[in-house]
Amino acid sequence: PACGEPLEPVGTAEDKPPQHTSIYAITKKTQEEMALCFGAAYRIPTVSLRFFNVYGSRQALSNPYTGVAAIFMGRLRSGKPPLIFEDGAQSRDFIHVSDVAEAVVRSVELEADEVTGTFNVCTGRPITIRQVAETLAERLGVEVPPRVVGRYRVGDIRHCIGDPSQARLRLGFEARTPLDEGLDELIRWSDAVEVLDRVEDSFDELERQGLVQ
């Protein structure tokens, strides 16, 4: 598009050149390269799976550094509004843990020499952070609107959506769980989980470290 025109985020393919914005991203990429390098050196077929934003049961609801769906769930269960950085329109690729498990099973069931390489485990569908908070509240049946703080965390990226085409073509994998069904599963599991909300403490720590602008 011409300069000044709105841009639409597109899915990130596996061969996109790295543009690291965090230590977390660097360590993930390094682990991937180590595994692929080892496999190539010793002629061991190696598959690297890139999980996008995984959510679902057994995710820690009291850990303020876990996935955003679990964090929002913990806040709503405590009767507190989910805290949203920026304006809430930033998007991610949310994939349910059951779909991730299927992708892992498919990758290990492949014939030894059938496939190697890196594959996105994603849906290819952008979901905004505000949409997750509002959908969770709706599915829980509570009227607790999110609080948009209008600030951003250093290292965060605006949009992160995966391109699922290679996993579909070479692994025969395609995510099947819609967001509302996946969130319902998370809600059912969370009914028996005690929540200790630590979100404000983590926000204060980010501010002390200068990581919130």
Tab-separated table of C-alpha atoms in Angstrom:
chain	number	residue	atom	x	y	z
A	1	PRO	CA	0.000	0.000	0.000
A	2	ALA	CA	0.951	3.610	-0.478
A	3	CYS	CA	2.506	5.571	2.354
A	4	GLY	CA	-0.109	6.648	4.881
A	5	GLU	CA	-2.665	3.950	3.990
A	6	PRO	CA	-3.910	1.538	6.678
A	7	LEU	CA	-2.061	-1.767	6.905
A	8	GLU	CA	-3.592	-5.176	7.543
A	9	PRO	CA	-1.511	-7.707	9.524
A	10	VAL	CA	-0.659	-10.897	7.654
A	11	GLY	CA	0.344	-14.331	8.877
A	12	THR	CA	4.016	-14.853	9.680
A	13	ALA	CA	5.594	-17.643	7.649
A	14	GLU	CA	8.280	-19.935	9.044
A	15	ASP	CA	10.978	-18.484	6.795
A	16	LYS	CA	10.496	-14.866	7.877
A	17	PRO	CA	13.883	-13.358	8.905
A	18	PRO	CA	14.100	-12.950	12.707
A	19	GLN	CA	13.473	-9.529	14.251
A	20	HIS	CA	13.902	-10.234	17.940
A	21	THR	CA	12.439	-7.750	20.418
A	22	SER	CA	12.916	-9.760	23.631
A	23	ILE	CA	15.266	-12.195	25.356
A	24	TYR	CA	12.375	-14.665	25.391
A	25	ALA	CA	12.194	-14.635	21.588
A	26	ILE	CA	15.951	-15.070	21.258
A	27	THR	CA	16.009	-18.101	23.567
A	28	LYS	CA	13.120	-19.761	21.702
A	29	LYS	CA	14.825	-19.283	18.341
A	30	THR	CA	18.162	-20.503	19.709
A	31	GLN	CA	16.591	-23.717	21.044
A	32	GLU	CA	14.978	-24.318	17.664
A	33	GLU	CA	18.238	-23.828	15.785
A	34	MET	CA	20.135	-26.103	18.190
A	35	ALA	CA	17.637	-28.939	17.640
A	36	LEU	CA	17.664	-28.568	13.855
A	37	CYS	CA	21.463	-28.327	13.792
A	38	PHE	CA	21.805	-31.481	15.896
A	39	GLY	CA	19.367	-33.320	13.643
A	40	ALA	CA	21.203	-32.296	10.488
A	41	ALA	CA	24.624	-33.233	11.914
A	42	TYR	CA	23.568	-36.707	13.064
A	43	ARG	CA	21.049	-37.331	10.259
A	44	ILE	CA	18.099	-37.450	12.665
A	45	PRO	CA	14.836	-36.176	11.157
A	46	THR	CA	13.895	-33.214	13.359
A	47	VAL	CA	10.657	-31.245	13.543
A	48	SER	CA	10.462	-27.880	15.311
A	49	LEU	CA	6.972	-26.706	16.234
A	50	ARG	CA	6.309	-23.022	16.834
A	51	PHE	CA	3.381	-22.752	19.235
A	52	PHE	CA	1.542	-19.460	19.024
A	53	ASN	CA	-0.702	-18.230	21.894
A	54	VAL	CA	-1.713	-21.480	23.570
A	55	TYR	CA	-4.631	-21.391	26.007
A	56	GLY	CA	-6.812	-23.946	27.771
A	57	SER	CA	-7.100	-26.072	30.888
A	58	ARG	CA	-4.197	-26.549	33.307
A	59	GLN	CA	-2.767	-23.125	32.575
A	60	ALA	CA	-1.745	-21.316	35.775
A	61	LEU	CA	-4.485	-18.847	36.702
A	62	SER	CA	-2.459	-17.261	39.529
A	63	ASN	CA	0.706	-16.619	37.513
A	64	PRO	CA	0.674	-13.035	36.136
A	65	TYR	CA	3.224	-14.022	33.475
A	66	THR	CA	1.236	-16.887	31.958
A	67	GLY	CA	-0.990	-16.645	28.877
A	68	VAL	CA	-3.338	-13.683	28.643
A	69	ALA	CA	-6.499	-15.831	28.555
A	70	ALA	CA	-5.558	-17.413	31.896
A	71	ILE	CA	-4.601	-14.020	33.349
A	72	PHE	CA	-7.940	-12.528	32.318
A	73	MET	CA	-9.753	-15.574	33.689
A	74	GLY	CA	-8.064	-15.135	37.051
A	75	ARG	CA	-9.006	-11.463	37.163
A	76	LEU	CA	-12.634	-12.093	36.243
A	77	ARG	CA	-12.907	-14.937	38.752
A	78	SER	CA	-11.701	-12.464	41.375
A	79	GLY	CA	-14.280	-9.874	40.322
A	80	LYS	CA	-11.583	-7.562	38.947
A	81	PRO	CA	-11.310	-6.054	35.455
A	82	PRO	CA	-8.718	-7.511	33.086
A	83	LEU	CA	-5.875	-5.022	32.518
A	84	ILE	CA	-5.184	-4.414	28.832
A	85	PHE	CA	-2.067	-2.691	27.569
A	86	GLU	CA	-2.099	-0.293	24.595
A	87	ASP	CA	-5.644	0.140	23.216
A	88	GLY	CA	-6.741	-3.507	23.170
A	89	ALA	CA	-6.696	-3.709	19.372
A	90	GLN	CA	-3.383	-5.559	19.269
A	91	SER	CA	-3.946	-9.086	17.976
A	92	ARG	CA	-2.616	-12.570	18.591
A	93	ASP	CA	-3.150	-16.063	17.200
A	94	PHE	CA	-4.910	-18.021	19.968
A	95	ILE	CA	-4.825	-21.810	19.638
A	96	HIS	CA	-6.422	-24.240	22.062
A	97	VAL	CA	-4.225	-26.751	23.873
A	98	SER	CA	-6.152	-29.687	22.389
A	99	ASP	CA	-5.181	-28.555	18.890
A	100	VAL	CA	-1.566	-28.166	20.001
A	101	ALA	CA	-1.598	-31.718	21.365
A	102	GLU	CA	-2.906	-32.977	18.016
A	103	ALA	CA	-0.095	-31.174	16.169
A	104	VAL	CA	2.506	-32.802	18.441
A	105	VAL	CA	1.009	-36.264	17.916
A	106	ARG	CA	0.939	-35.796	14.151
A	107	SER	CA	4.585	-34.696	14.090
A	108	VAL	CA	5.837	-37.715	16.070
A	109	GLU	CA	3.718	-40.204	14.102
A	110	LEU	CA	5.310	-39.230	10.786
A	111	GLU	CA	7.547	-41.744	9.075
A	112	ALA	CA	11.208	-41.197	9.995
A	113	ASP	CA	12.267	-39.577	6.725
A	114	GLU	CA	8.942	-38.074	5.715
A	115	VAL	CA	9.399	-34.525	6.987
A	116	THR	CA	11.842	-32.282	8.817
A	117	GLY	CA	11.896	-28.549	9.479
A	118	THR	CA	9.974	-25.838	11.293
A	119	PHE	CA	6.197	-25.510	11.399
A	120	ASN	CA	3.797	-22.969	12.835
A	121	VAL	CA	1.181	-24.411	15.174
A	122	CYS	CA	-1.493	-21.749	14.876
A	123	THR	CA	-4.939	-20.938	13.540
A	124	GLY	CA	-4.044	-18.133	11.148
A	125	ARG	CA	-6.922	-16.080	12.615
A	126	PRO	CA	-6.199	-12.779	14.420
A	127	ILE	CA	-8.017	-12.208	17.718
A	128	THR	CA	-7.679	-8.900	19.547
A	129	ILE	CA	-6.741	-8.804	23.218
A	130	ARG	CA	-9.896	-6.829	24.002
A	131	GLN	CA	-11.960	-9.500	22.243
A	132	VAL	CA	-10.518	-12.204	24.515
A	133	ALA	CA	-11.374	-10.211	27.652
A	134	GLU	CA	-14.900	-9.396	26.510
A	135	THR	CA	-15.631	-12.925	25.265
A	136	LEU	CA	-14.424	-14.437	28.542
A	137	ALA	CA	-16.634	-12.107	30.575
A	138	GLU	CA	-19.604	-12.938	28.337
A	139	ARG	CA	-19.039	-16.700	28.613
A	140	LEU	CA	-18.650	-16.392	32.395
A	141	GLY	CA	-21.850	-14.372	32.615
A	142	VAL	CA	-20.240	-11.446	34.444
A	143	GLU	CA	-20.366	-7.736	33.678
A	144	VAL	CA	-16.770	-6.747	34.312
A	145	PRO	CA	-15.470	-4.634	31.419
A	146	PRO	CA	-11.713	-4.604	30.858
A	147	ARG	CA	-9.585	-1.644	31.923
A	148	VAL	CA	-7.483	-0.347	29.033
A	149	VAL	CA	-4.371	1.260	30.520
A	150	GLY	CA	-3.184	2.942	27.308
A	151	ARG	CA	0.461	2.025	27.940
A	152	TYR	CA	2.718	-0.607	26.408
A	153	ARG	CA	5.296	-3.073	27.617
A	154	VAL	CA	8.781	-2.810	26.196
A	155	GLY	CA	9.377	-5.649	23.750
A	156	ASP	CA	5.728	-6.290	22.921
A	157	ILE	CA	4.741	-6.459	19.268
A	158	ARG	CA	1.518	-5.042	17.848
A	159	HIS	CA	0.282	-8.080	15.896
A	160	CYS	CA	1.383	-11.714	15.875
A	161	ILE	CA	-0.509	-14.128	13.620
A	162	GLY	CA	0.888	-17.309	12.143
A	163	ASP	CA	0.665	-18.701	8.640
A	164	PRO	CA	-0.682	-22.273	9.052
A	165	SER	CA	-0.249	-23.363	5.428
A	166	GLN	CA	2.949	-25.415	5.825
A	167	ALA	CA	1.609	-27.381	8.801
A	168	ARG	CA	-1.571	-28.054	6.853
A	169	LEU	CA	0.331	-29.154	3.749
A	170	ARG	CA	3.155	-31.207	5.267
A	171	LEU	CA	1.845	-32.319	8.667
A	172	GLY	CA	-1.808	-32.614	7.729
A	173	PHE	CA	-2.635	-30.443	10.737
A	174	GLU	CA	-5.324	-27.789	11.012
A	175	ALA	CA	-6.620	-26.184	14.209
A	176	ARG	CA	-10.316	-26.878	14.734
A	177	THR	CA	-11.335	-25.302	18.061
A	178	PRO	CA	-13.200	-21.963	17.807
A	179	LEU	CA	-12.286	-19.356	20.430
A	180	ASP	CA	-15.636	-19.475	22.240
A	181	GLU	CA	-15.519	-23.274	22.559
A	182	GLY	CA	-11.932	-23.161	23.772
A	183	LEU	CA	-12.740	-20.513	26.358
A	184	ASP	CA	-15.732	-22.561	27.544
A	185	GLU	CA	-13.355	-25.480	28.142
A	186	LEU	CA	-11.021	-23.216	30.120
A	187	ILE	CA	-13.956	-21.943	32.169
A	188	ARG	CA	-15.184	-25.460	33.015
A	189	TRP	CA	-11.721	-26.481	34.178
A	190	SER	CA	-11.254	-23.303	36.207
A	191	ASP	CA	-14.399	-23.951	38.271
A	192	ALA	CA	-12.367	-26.113	40.652
A	193	VAL	CA	-9.206	-23.963	40.697
A	194	GLU	CA	-8.389	-21.460	43.437
A	195	VAL	CA	-7.169	-18.127	42.070
A	196	LEU	CA	-4.677	-15.800	43.752
A	197	ASP	CA	-4.569	-12.562	41.766
A	198	ARG	CA	-1.073	-11.047	41.446
A	199	VAL	CA	-1.590	-8.851	38.387
A	200	GLU	CA	-1.215	-5.508	40.173
A	201	ASP	CA	2.020	-6.709	41.784
A	202	SER	CA	3.442	-7.693	38.397
A	203	PHE	CA	2.367	-4.354	36.890
A	204	ASP	CA	4.123	-2.492	39.705
A	205	GLU	CA	7.266	-4.545	39.129
A	206	LEU	CA	7.233	-3.753	35.414
A	207	GLU	CA	6.965	-0.067	36.256
A	208	ARG	CA	9.867	-0.241	38.725
A	209	GLN	CA	12.002	-1.859	36.043
A	210	GLY	CA	11.036	0.782	33.476
A	211	LEU	CA	9.360	-1.809	31.230
A	212	VAL	CA	6.010	-0.009	30.954
A	213	GLN	CA	5.920	3.140	28.852
